[in-house]
PDB file of C-alpha atoms in Angstrom:
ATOM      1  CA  UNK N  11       7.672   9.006 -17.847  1.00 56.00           C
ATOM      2  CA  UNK N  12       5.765   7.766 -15.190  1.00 63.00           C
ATOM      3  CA  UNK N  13       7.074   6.090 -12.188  1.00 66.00           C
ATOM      4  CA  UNK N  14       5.856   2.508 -11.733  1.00 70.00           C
ATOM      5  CA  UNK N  15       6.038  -0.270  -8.650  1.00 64.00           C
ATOM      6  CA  UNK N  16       7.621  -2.380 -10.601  1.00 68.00           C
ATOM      7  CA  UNK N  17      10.704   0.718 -10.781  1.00 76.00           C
ATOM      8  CA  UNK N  18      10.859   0.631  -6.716  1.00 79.00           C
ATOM      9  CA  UNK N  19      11.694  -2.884  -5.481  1.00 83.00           C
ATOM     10  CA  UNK N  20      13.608  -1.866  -2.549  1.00 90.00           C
ATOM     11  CA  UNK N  21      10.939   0.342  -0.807  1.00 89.00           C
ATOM     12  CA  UNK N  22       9.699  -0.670   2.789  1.00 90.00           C
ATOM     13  CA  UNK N  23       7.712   1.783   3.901  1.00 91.00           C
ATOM     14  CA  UNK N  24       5.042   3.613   1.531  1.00 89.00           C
ATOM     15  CA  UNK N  25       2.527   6.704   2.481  1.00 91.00           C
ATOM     16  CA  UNK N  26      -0.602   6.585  -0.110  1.00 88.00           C
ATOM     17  CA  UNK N  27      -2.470   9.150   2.656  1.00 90.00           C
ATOM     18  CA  UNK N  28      -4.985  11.598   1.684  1.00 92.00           C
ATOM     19  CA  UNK N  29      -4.599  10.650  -2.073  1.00 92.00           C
ATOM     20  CA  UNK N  30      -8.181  10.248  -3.334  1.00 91.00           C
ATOM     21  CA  UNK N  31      -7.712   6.419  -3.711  1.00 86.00           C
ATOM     22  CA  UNK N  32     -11.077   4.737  -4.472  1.00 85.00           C
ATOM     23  CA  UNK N  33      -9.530   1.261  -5.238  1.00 81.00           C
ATOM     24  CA  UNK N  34      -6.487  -0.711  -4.674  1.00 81.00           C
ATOM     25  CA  UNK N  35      -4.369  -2.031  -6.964  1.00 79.00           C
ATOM     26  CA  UNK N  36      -4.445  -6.299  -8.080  1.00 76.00           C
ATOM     27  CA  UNK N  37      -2.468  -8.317  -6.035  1.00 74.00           C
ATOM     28  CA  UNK N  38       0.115  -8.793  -9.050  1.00 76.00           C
ATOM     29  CA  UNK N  39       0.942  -5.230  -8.644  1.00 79.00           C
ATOM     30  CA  UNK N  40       2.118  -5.237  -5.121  1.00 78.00           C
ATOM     31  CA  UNK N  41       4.126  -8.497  -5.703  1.00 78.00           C
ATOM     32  CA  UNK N  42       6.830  -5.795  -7.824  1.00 81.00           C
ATOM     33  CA  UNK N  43       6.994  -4.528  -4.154  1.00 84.00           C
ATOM     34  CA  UNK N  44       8.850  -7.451  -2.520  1.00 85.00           C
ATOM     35  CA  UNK N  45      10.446  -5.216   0.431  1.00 88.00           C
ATOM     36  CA  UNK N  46       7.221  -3.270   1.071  1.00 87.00           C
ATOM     37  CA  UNK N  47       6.578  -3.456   5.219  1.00 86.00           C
ATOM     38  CA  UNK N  48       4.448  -0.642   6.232  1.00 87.00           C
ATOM     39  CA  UNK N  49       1.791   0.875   3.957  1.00 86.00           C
ATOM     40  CA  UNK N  50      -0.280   4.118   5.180  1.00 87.00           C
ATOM     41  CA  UNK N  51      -3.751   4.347   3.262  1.00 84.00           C
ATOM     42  CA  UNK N  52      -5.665   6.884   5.719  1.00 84.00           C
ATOM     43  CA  UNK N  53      -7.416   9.755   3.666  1.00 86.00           C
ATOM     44  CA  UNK N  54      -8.629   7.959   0.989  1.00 84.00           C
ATOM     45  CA  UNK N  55     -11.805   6.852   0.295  1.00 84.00           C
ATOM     46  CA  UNK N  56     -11.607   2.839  -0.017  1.00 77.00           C
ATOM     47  CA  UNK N  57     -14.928   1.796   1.314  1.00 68.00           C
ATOM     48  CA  UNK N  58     -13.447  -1.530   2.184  1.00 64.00           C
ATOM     49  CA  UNK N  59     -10.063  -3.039   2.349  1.00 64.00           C
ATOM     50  CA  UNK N  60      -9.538  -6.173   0.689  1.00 61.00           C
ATOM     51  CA  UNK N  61      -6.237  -7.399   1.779  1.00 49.00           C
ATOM     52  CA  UNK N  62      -5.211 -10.203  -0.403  1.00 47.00           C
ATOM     53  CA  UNK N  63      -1.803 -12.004  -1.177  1.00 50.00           C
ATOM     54  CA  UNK N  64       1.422  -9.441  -0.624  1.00 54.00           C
ATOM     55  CA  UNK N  65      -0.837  -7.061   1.543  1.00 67.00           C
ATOM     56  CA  UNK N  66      -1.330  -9.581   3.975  1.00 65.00           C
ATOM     57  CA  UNK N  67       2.153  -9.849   5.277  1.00 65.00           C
ATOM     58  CA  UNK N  68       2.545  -6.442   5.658  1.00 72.00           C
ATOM     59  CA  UNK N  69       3.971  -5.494   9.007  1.00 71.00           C
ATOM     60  CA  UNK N  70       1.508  -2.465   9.447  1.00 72.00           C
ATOM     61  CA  UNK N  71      -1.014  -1.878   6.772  1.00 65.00           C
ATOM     62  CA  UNK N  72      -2.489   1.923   8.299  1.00 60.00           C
ATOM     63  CA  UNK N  73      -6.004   2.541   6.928  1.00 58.00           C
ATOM     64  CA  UNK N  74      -6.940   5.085   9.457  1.00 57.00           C
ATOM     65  CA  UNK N  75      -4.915   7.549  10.892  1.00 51.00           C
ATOM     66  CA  UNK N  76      -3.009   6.485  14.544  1.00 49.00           C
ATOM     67  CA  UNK N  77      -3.492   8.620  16.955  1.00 47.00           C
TER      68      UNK N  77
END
């Protein structure tokens, strides 16, 4: 079976890097992520970020890499 947010509510920190992401999920999917502080998006290709609701109290939200 596949592994869902919803089936992770304790994680904090989450590396989505160099995953092919075009698009980010609705804002009612990163509410099942309640705990999540520190998101790393670099790699992808999002042509824009669009941070909305949850994503917005992020402590670090990483769309390019740091170097």
């Amino acid at each position: 079976a596949a592994l869902a947010a919803g089936d992770l509510p304790h994680v904090a920190e989450l590396d989505l890097s160099s995953n092919g992401i075009t698009a980010l999920p609705k804002r009612e999917e990163w509410a099942r992520l309640p705990e999540l502080q520190v998101l790393y998006l670099h790699g992808n290709q999002l042509g824009s970020l669009k941070v909305a609701g949850r994503l917005s109290a992020l402590e670090k939200l990483l769309q390019e890499r740091q170097s």
